[in-house]
Amino acid sequence: MTKILKEDLQHILIHTESLWDEMNEKRIFITGGTGFFGCWLLESFTYIVEQLKLSAQAVILTRDPEKFKQKCPHLFNHPAIEFYQGDICNFVFPKGEFSHLIHAGTSTNARLYQDNHLGMFNEIIEGTRRTLEFAKVSGVKKYLLTSSGAVYGKQPDTMSHIPETYQGSPDTCNIASSYGEGKRVSELLCTLYSQQYGIEIKIARCFAFFGAYLPLNLHFAIGNFIRDAIEGKKIEIKGDGTPLRSYLYASDLMIWLWTILFKGKSCFPYNVGSDEEISIKELAKIVAEICSPTIEIYIGKTPLVGQIPERYIPCAQRAYLELKLKQKIDLKMSIKKFINSQTEIIYE
């Protein structure tokens, strides 16, 4: 069972406490509330509402409430949360007014891209359009889109960190660009609705994250490495281990997302993620050192001589300069926390 550590929720509260007054006596609508981002949003929302004694409610759109009830009964039964059944592309609008909306309802499962690129592209765009229409009629003042660093396309070899001002884009003749291009269109849709209907649109271009609730059996390298290490198996790197990535722990991610929702500038994208780069090979080594130094690391391919490593690293200066956001939990501590979240008792 996946578990959230109480210290992580306290960490989120400490660094966002001053922002929450505007949620008192309000309702927030959240899509994607049953995924990795969503579970952390709900965990932090319920904890903070309890600790600050706020009168606030979150309504969560989901295709299968019963499935989530089995996964997280403590969240499903929480009095500050209501689950609303529907599909992101065509859900019937719930009644009443909402002050805030977080649209995080896009799958990041790589298998879906392989099987149905067109379906993925359509779901991203139509889901965004539907939530914007809902925001328009329900009185939403602040709308947060969880976009992606994929909107920039391939990071140039000469660029160490991608800034929000970079004008690159995905290759429109490559069907693997369906996710990144879908997010680009979603950002444009949000900007158009903001201009026409006066909604404050907050855009978070998200990179790589991990923590409790991250699936350990999908395409997330760090999740696979930790799974193998916990099970005492060799850590397998399918590539050559040279790509450079960065990772932000989930409690830091929540601080960034809540802050951007409440305080971020409208139609002013913020990169969300760590700017501390690490190769996939070095990441595997750190996981092995923390779990068991005797664990073998297998690298499937040999790097080409003179090859420039592929990069996917954000520049996080805008978030820091505008909102004072920065990585507070370093990578090694984050990995230790993630491992503990697989074994420790859930908070009381």
Short mmCIF file of C-alpha atoms in Angstrom, two decimals:
data_model
loop_
_atom_site.label_atom_id
_atom_site.label_comp_id
_atom_site.label_asym_id
_atom_site.label_seq_id
_atom_site.Cartn_x
_atom_site.Cartn_y
_atom_site.Cartn_z
CA MET A 1 0.00 0.00 0.00
CA THR A 2 1.25 3.47 -0.90
CA LYS A 3 1.47 5.84 2.06
CA ILE A 4 1.96 9.55 2.61
CA LEU A 5 4.30 10.52 5.41
CA LYS A 6 2.88 13.01 7.91
CA GLU A 7 6.10 15.02 7.78
CA ASP A 8 5.53 15.60 4.05
CA LEU A 9 2.07 17.03 4.68
CA GLN A 10 3.46 19.23 7.42
CA HIS A 11 6.13 20.41 4.98
CA ILE A 12 3.46 21.46 2.47
CA LEU A 13 1.43 23.25 5.14
CA ILE A 14 4.42 25.16 6.52
CA HIS A 15 5.30 26.58 3.12
CA THR A 16 1.76 27.40 1.93
CA GLU A 17 -0.13 28.28 5.13
CA SER A 18 -0.38 32.00 4.34
CA LEU A 19 -2.10 31.28 1.00
CA TRP A 20 -5.15 29.35 2.14
CA ASP A 21 -7.47 32.06 3.50
CA GLU A 22 -8.97 32.56 0.05
CA MET A 23 -10.21 28.93 0.04
CA ASN A 24 -12.34 29.37 3.15
CA GLU A 25 -16.05 28.95 2.36
CA LYS A 26 -15.11 28.05 -1.24
CA ARG A 27 -15.26 25.04 -3.55
CA ILE A 28 -12.55 23.74 -5.87
CA PHE A 29 -13.08 21.38 -8.80
CA ILE A 30 -10.22 18.98 -9.57
CA THR A 31 -9.72 16.71 -12.58
CA GLY A 32 -7.12 13.96 -12.46
CA GLY A 33 -7.70 13.71 -8.72
CA THR A 34 -7.13 9.96 -8.58
CA GLY A 35 -3.69 9.91 -10.25
CA PHE A 36 -0.21 10.65 -8.87
CA PHE A 37 -0.61 14.45 -8.87
CA GLY A 38 -4.23 14.14 -7.82
CA CYS A 39 -3.68 11.95 -4.79
CA TRP A 40 -1.06 14.37 -3.49
CA LEU A 41 -3.43 17.29 -4.13
CA LEU A 42 -6.17 15.55 -2.16
CA GLU A 43 -3.86 14.46 0.65
CA SER A 44 -2.52 18.00 1.07
CA PHE A 45 -5.94 19.63 0.65
CA THR A 46 -7.63 17.49 3.32
CA TYR A 47 -4.70 17.80 5.73
CA ILE A 48 -4.50 21.59 5.40
CA VAL A 49 -8.28 22.03 5.65
CA GLU A 50 -8.21 20.05 8.90
CA GLN A 51 -5.18 21.82 10.36
CA LEU A 52 -6.38 25.34 9.51
CA LYS A 53 -10.02 24.50 10.29
CA LEU A 54 -11.19 25.78 6.94
CA SER A 55 -14.67 25.36 5.55
CA ALA A 56 -13.75 24.27 2.04
CA GLN A 57 -14.78 21.50 -0.31
CA ALA A 58 -13.08 19.76 -3.22
CA VAL A 59 -15.18 18.09 -5.91
CA ILE A 60 -13.22 15.44 -7.81
CA LEU A 61 -14.08 14.28 -11.32
CA THR A 62 -13.44 10.57 -11.86
CA ARG A 63 -14.63 7.86 -14.20
CA ASP A 64 -14.73 5.24 -11.45
CA PRO A 65 -15.40 6.42 -7.87
CA GLU A 66 -15.66 2.86 -6.55
CA LYS A 67 -12.19 1.99 -7.81
CA PHE A 68 -10.72 4.98 -5.99
CA LYS A 69 -12.68 4.07 -2.86
CA GLN A 70 -10.80 0.76 -2.81
CA LYS A 71 -7.48 2.51 -3.44
CA CYS A 72 -7.80 5.36 -0.91
CA PRO A 73 -10.76 4.90 1.45
CA HIS A 74 -9.45 7.56 3.85
CA LEU A 75 -9.66 10.16 1.05
CA PHE A 76 -12.88 8.85 -0.45
CA ASN A 77 -14.68 9.15 2.90
CA HIS A 78 -13.23 12.51 3.92
CA PRO A 79 -15.99 15.09 4.57
CA ALA A 80 -14.15 17.83 2.62
CA ILE A 81 -14.11 15.76 -0.58
CA GLU A 82 -16.93 14.81 -2.94
CA PHE A 83 -16.46 12.51 -5.92
CA TYR A 84 -18.31 13.27 -9.12
CA GLN A 85 -18.57 10.62 -11.83
CA GLY A 86 -17.90 11.58 -15.42
CA ASP A 87 -15.50 11.60 -18.36
CA ILE A 88 -13.14 14.54 -18.79
CA CYS A 89 -14.27 15.16 -22.39
CA ASN A 90 -18.03 15.26 -21.85
CA PHE A 91 -18.91 15.34 -18.14
CA VAL A 92 -22.20 16.92 -17.11
CA PHE A 93 -21.44 20.11 -15.21
CA PRO A 94 -22.06 19.80 -11.46
CA LYS A 95 -24.39 22.40 -9.99
CA GLY A 96 -23.32 25.38 -7.96
CA GLU A 97 -20.43 27.81 -8.02
CA PHE A 98 -16.73 27.03 -7.81
CA SER A 99 -13.97 29.53 -7.08
CA HIS A 100 -10.97 27.46 -8.20
CA LEU A 101 -10.27 24.67 -10.68
CA ILE A 102 -7.21 22.44 -11.15
CA HIS A 103 -7.11 20.58 -14.44
CA ALA A 104 -4.67 17.70 -13.97
CA GLY A 105 -6.75 15.11 -15.80
CA THR A 106 -4.42 13.84 -18.51
CA SER A 107 -2.92 10.38 -18.53
CA THR A 108 0.89 10.15 -18.59
CA ASN A 109 0.89 6.42 -19.37
CA ALA A 110 3.30 5.91 -22.27
CA ARG A 111 1.45 2.76 -23.31
CA LEU A 112 -1.55 4.88 -24.29
CA TYR A 113 0.60 6.93 -26.64
CA GLN A 114 1.87 3.79 -28.34
CA ASP A 115 -1.63 2.39 -28.79
CA ASN A 116 -3.65 5.48 -29.65
CA HIS A 117 -1.81 8.74 -30.34
CA LEU A 118 -4.86 10.38 -31.89
CA GLY A 119 -7.05 9.43 -28.95
CA MET A 120 -4.51 10.87 -26.52
CA PHE A 121 -4.26 14.12 -28.50
CA ASN A 122 -8.03 14.52 -28.66
CA GLU A 123 -8.47 13.74 -24.96
CA ILE A 124 -5.95 16.38 -23.91
CA ILE A 125 -7.56 19.10 -26.02
CA GLU A 126 -11.22 18.23 -25.48
CA GLY A 127 -10.67 17.70 -21.75
CA THR A 128 -9.15 21.15 -21.48
CA ARG A 129 -11.93 22.70 -23.54
CA ARG A 130 -14.61 21.03 -21.41
CA THR A 131 -13.09 22.19 -18.12
CA LEU A 132 -12.73 25.73 -19.47
CA GLU A 133 -16.39 25.76 -20.48
CA PHE A 134 -17.25 24.56 -16.99
CA ALA A 135 -15.04 27.23 -15.43
CA LYS A 136 -16.82 29.87 -17.52
CA VAL A 137 -20.31 28.97 -16.30
CA SER A 138 -19.49 28.05 -12.69
CA GLY A 139 -17.82 31.28 -11.63
CA VAL A 140 -14.24 29.99 -11.45
CA LYS A 141 -11.80 32.84 -10.80
CA LYS A 142 -8.51 30.88 -10.80
CA TYR A 143 -7.83 27.92 -13.10
CA LEU A 144 -4.59 25.90 -12.96
CA LEU A 145 -3.51 23.86 -15.99
CA THR A 146 -0.87 21.20 -15.32
CA SER A 147 0.95 21.45 -18.62
CA SER A 148 4.30 19.85 -19.41
CA GLY A 149 7.89 20.51 -20.35
CA ALA A 150 7.04 18.45 -23.44
CA VAL A 151 5.66 21.66 -24.99
CA TYR A 152 9.25 22.70 -25.78
CA GLY A 153 10.00 19.68 -27.94
CA LYS A 154 13.53 18.29 -27.92
CA GLN A 155 15.91 20.27 -25.73
CA PRO A 156 18.80 21.66 -27.84
CA ASP A 157 22.21 20.11 -27.14
CA THR A 158 23.62 23.57 -26.47
CA MET A 159 20.99 24.45 -23.85
CA SER A 160 21.63 23.26 -20.29
CA HIS A 161 18.25 24.35 -18.88
CA ILE A 162 15.05 25.19 -20.79
CA PRO A 163 13.57 28.61 -19.90
CA GLU A 164 9.92 29.51 -20.37
CA THR A 165 10.97 31.96 -23.08
CA TYR A 166 12.33 29.20 -25.34
CA GLN A 167 10.26 29.09 -28.53
CA GLY A 168 10.98 25.49 -29.51
CA SER A 169 8.15 23.04 -30.10
CA PRO A 170 7.45 19.34 -30.72
CA ASP A 171 7.91 17.89 -34.20
CA THR A 172 4.45 18.04 -35.75
CA CYS A 173 5.33 15.28 -38.23
CA ASN A 174 6.16 12.82 -35.46
CA ILE A 175 3.11 11.12 -33.93
CA ALA A 176 5.00 10.75 -30.65
CA SER A 177 4.50 14.53 -30.28
CA SER A 178 0.80 14.03 -29.51
CA TYR A 179 1.26 14.68 -25.79
CA GLY A 180 3.48 17.76 -26.06
CA GLU A 181 1.50 19.31 -28.91
CA GLY A 182 -1.76 18.59 -27.07
CA LYS A 183 -0.45 20.49 -24.09
CA ARG A 184 0.61 23.40 -26.33
CA VAL A 185 -2.90 23.65 -27.76
CA SER A 186 -4.32 23.42 -24.23
CA GLU A 187 -2.20 26.37 -23.14
CA LEU A 188 -3.47 28.40 -26.12
CA LEU A 189 -7.08 27.47 -25.36
CA CYS A 190 -6.56 28.61 -21.77
CA THR A 191 -5.15 31.94 -22.92
CA LEU A 192 -8.08 32.50 -25.29
CA TYR A 193 -10.62 31.78 -22.53
CA SER A 194 -8.73 34.05 -20.14
CA GLN A 195 -8.84 36.91 -22.63
CA GLN A 196 -12.49 36.45 -23.52
CA TYR A 197 -14.01 35.53 -20.15
CA GLY A 198 -11.65 37.04 -17.58
CA ILE A 199 -10.58 33.78 -15.91
CA GLU A 200 -7.16 33.89 -14.23
CA ILE A 201 -5.26 31.11 -15.99
CA LYS A 202 -2.23 29.65 -14.20
CA ILE A 203 0.06 27.39 -16.25
CA ALA A 204 2.47 24.92 -14.65
CA ARG A 205 4.86 23.28 -17.14
CA CYS A 206 5.71 20.14 -15.21
CA PHE A 207 8.87 18.05 -15.62
CA ALA A 208 9.79 14.93 -13.56
CA PHE A 209 8.62 14.07 -10.04
CA PHE A 210 8.34 11.17 -7.66
CA GLY A 211 7.02 10.19 -4.26
CA ALA A 212 4.24 8.05 -2.79
CA TYR A 213 1.54 7.11 -5.31
CA LEU A 214 4.01 7.03 -8.20
CA PRO A 215 3.39 3.77 -10.12
CA LEU A 216 6.37 1.44 -9.83
CA ASN A 217 5.47 -0.65 -12.87
CA LEU A 218 5.18 1.88 -15.70
CA HIS A 219 7.75 3.88 -17.71
CA PHE A 220 9.05 6.05 -14.84
CA ALA A 221 12.75 5.18 -14.47
CA ILE A 222 13.07 6.22 -10.84
CA GLY A 223 10.00 4.21 -9.85
CA ASN A 224 11.32 1.12 -11.62
CA PHE A 225 14.75 1.50 -10.02
CA ILE A 226 13.30 1.80 -6.51
CA ARG A 227 10.95 -1.13 -7.10
CA ASP A 228 13.82 -3.36 -8.20
CA ALA A 229 16.04 -2.23 -5.32
CA ILE A 230 13.33 -2.83 -2.70
CA GLU A 231 12.74 -6.30 -4.13
CA GLY A 232 16.48 -7.02 -4.11
CA LYS A 233 16.69 -7.39 -7.89
CA LYS A 234 19.30 -5.90 -10.18
CA ILE A 235 18.48 -2.41 -11.41
CA GLU A 236 18.01 -2.49 -15.17
CA ILE A 237 18.70 0.50 -17.44
CA LYS A 238 17.33 -0.28 -20.89
CA GLY A 239 19.29 2.51 -22.61
CA ASP A 240 22.90 3.64 -22.18
CA GLY A 241 22.34 5.58 -18.94
CA THR A 242 23.56 8.91 -20.31
CA PRO A 243 20.32 10.99 -20.59
CA LEU A 244 20.19 13.84 -18.09
CA ARG A 245 17.09 14.39 -16.00
CA SER A 246 16.06 16.17 -12.81
CA TYR A 247 13.59 15.13 -10.12
CA LEU A 248 11.46 17.10 -7.68
CA TYR A 249 9.94 15.37 -4.67
CA ALA A 250 6.14 15.34 -4.51
CA SER A 251 5.75 17.46 -1.36
CA ASP A 252 7.82 20.20 -3.01
CA LEU A 253 5.69 19.77 -6.12
CA MET A 254 2.56 20.45 -4.08
CA ILE A 255 4.05 23.64 -2.65
CA TRP A 256 4.75 24.81 -6.20
CA LEU A 257 1.31 23.90 -7.59
CA TRP A 258 -0.73 25.41 -4.75
CA THR A 259 1.40 28.56 -4.82
CA ILE A 260 1.04 28.94 -8.58
CA LEU A 261 -2.74 28.46 -8.32
CA PHE A 262 -3.14 31.08 -5.60
CA LYS A 263 -0.39 33.59 -6.47
CA GLY A 264 0.90 32.91 -9.99
CA LYS A 265 0.46 35.45 -12.77
CA SER A 266 -2.25 34.78 -15.32
CA CYS A 267 -1.14 33.38 -18.70
CA PHE A 268 2.46 33.44 -17.52
CA PRO A 269 3.82 29.84 -17.65
CA TYR A 270 6.05 28.57 -14.87
CA ASN A 271 8.45 25.66 -15.25
CA VAL A 272 7.88 23.26 -12.36
CA GLY A 273 10.70 20.92 -11.45
CA SER A 274 14.21 20.59 -10.11
CA ASP A 275 17.07 22.24 -12.00
CA GLU A 276 19.66 19.85 -10.52
CA GLU A 277 20.64 17.49 -13.35
CA ILE A 278 21.62 13.84 -12.94
CA SER A 279 22.23 11.08 -15.47
CA ILE A 280 20.05 7.99 -15.46
CA LYS A 281 23.13 5.93 -14.63
CA GLU A 282 24.01 8.09 -11.63
CA LEU A 283 20.39 7.98 -10.48
CA ALA A 284 20.50 4.19 -10.48
CA LYS A 285 23.73 4.28 -8.46
CA ILE A 286 22.20 6.53 -5.80
CA VAL A 287 19.14 4.30 -5.48
CA ALA A 288 21.40 1.26 -5.11
CA GLU A 289 23.58 2.99 -2.49
CA ILE A 290 20.56 3.93 -0.40
CA CYS A 291 18.82 0.56 -0.64
CA SER A 292 21.77 -1.82 -0.79
CA PRO A 293 25.26 -1.17 -2.20
CA THR A 294 25.48 -4.79 -3.33
CA ILE A 295 22.64 -4.43 -5.84
CA GLU A 296 23.82 -4.95 -9.41
CA ILE A 297 23.14 -2.31 -12.07
CA TYR A 298 22.67 -3.55 -15.62
CA ILE A 299 23.04 -1.08 -18.52
CA GLY A 300 21.54 -2.34 -21.76
CA LYS A 301 23.47 -0.24 -24.27
CA THR A 302 26.97 1.19 -24.63
CA PRO A 303 27.20 4.99 -25.13
CA LEU A 304 28.46 6.10 -28.53
CA VAL A 305 31.85 7.80 -28.56
CA GLY A 306 31.45 11.59 -28.63
CA GLN A 307 27.70 11.37 -28.06
CA ILE A 308 26.11 14.44 -26.43
CA PRO A 309 23.70 13.30 -23.69
CA GLU A 310 20.02 13.98 -24.22
CA ARG A 311 18.70 16.53 -21.71
CA TYR A 312 15.32 17.31 -20.15
CA ILE A 313 16.07 19.93 -17.48
CA PRO A 314 14.03 23.03 -16.67
CA CYS A 315 15.26 26.49 -15.81
CA ALA A 316 13.41 27.26 -12.57
CA GLN A 317 14.44 30.90 -12.20
CA ARG A 318 11.03 32.34 -13.06
CA ALA A 319 9.33 30.40 -10.26
CA TYR A 320 12.03 31.45 -7.84
CA LEU A 321 12.15 35.13 -8.78
CA GLU A 322 8.38 35.59 -9.06
CA LEU A 323 7.11 33.27 -6.32
CA LYS A 324 10.19 32.38 -4.23
CA LEU A 325 9.75 28.71 -5.12
CA LYS A 326 12.73 26.39 -5.00
CA GLN A 327 13.63 22.78 -4.37
CA LYS A 328 13.70 22.28 -0.61
CA ILE A 329 14.25 18.51 -0.37
CA ASP A 330 17.38 17.21 -2.11
CA LEU A 331 17.45 14.09 -4.27
CA LYS A 332 18.99 11.67 -1.77
CA MET A 333 16.57 12.67 0.99
CA SER A 334 13.70 12.46 -1.50
CA ILE A 335 14.65 8.91 -2.43
CA LYS A 336 14.85 7.93 1.24
CA LYS A 337 11.40 9.42 1.81
CA PHE A 338 10.00 7.58 -1.18
CA ILE A 339 11.39 4.27 0.06
CA ASN A 340 9.97 4.95 3.53
CA SER A 341 6.58 5.71 2.01
CA GLN A 342 6.48 2.11 0.81
CA THR A 343 7.07 0.74 4.31
CA GLU A 344 6.02 3.23 7.00
CA ILE A 345 2.59 3.37 8.66
CA ILE A 346 0.23 5.93 7.16
CA TYR A 347 -0.24 9.13 9.19
CA GLU A 348 -2.90 9.12 11.86
#
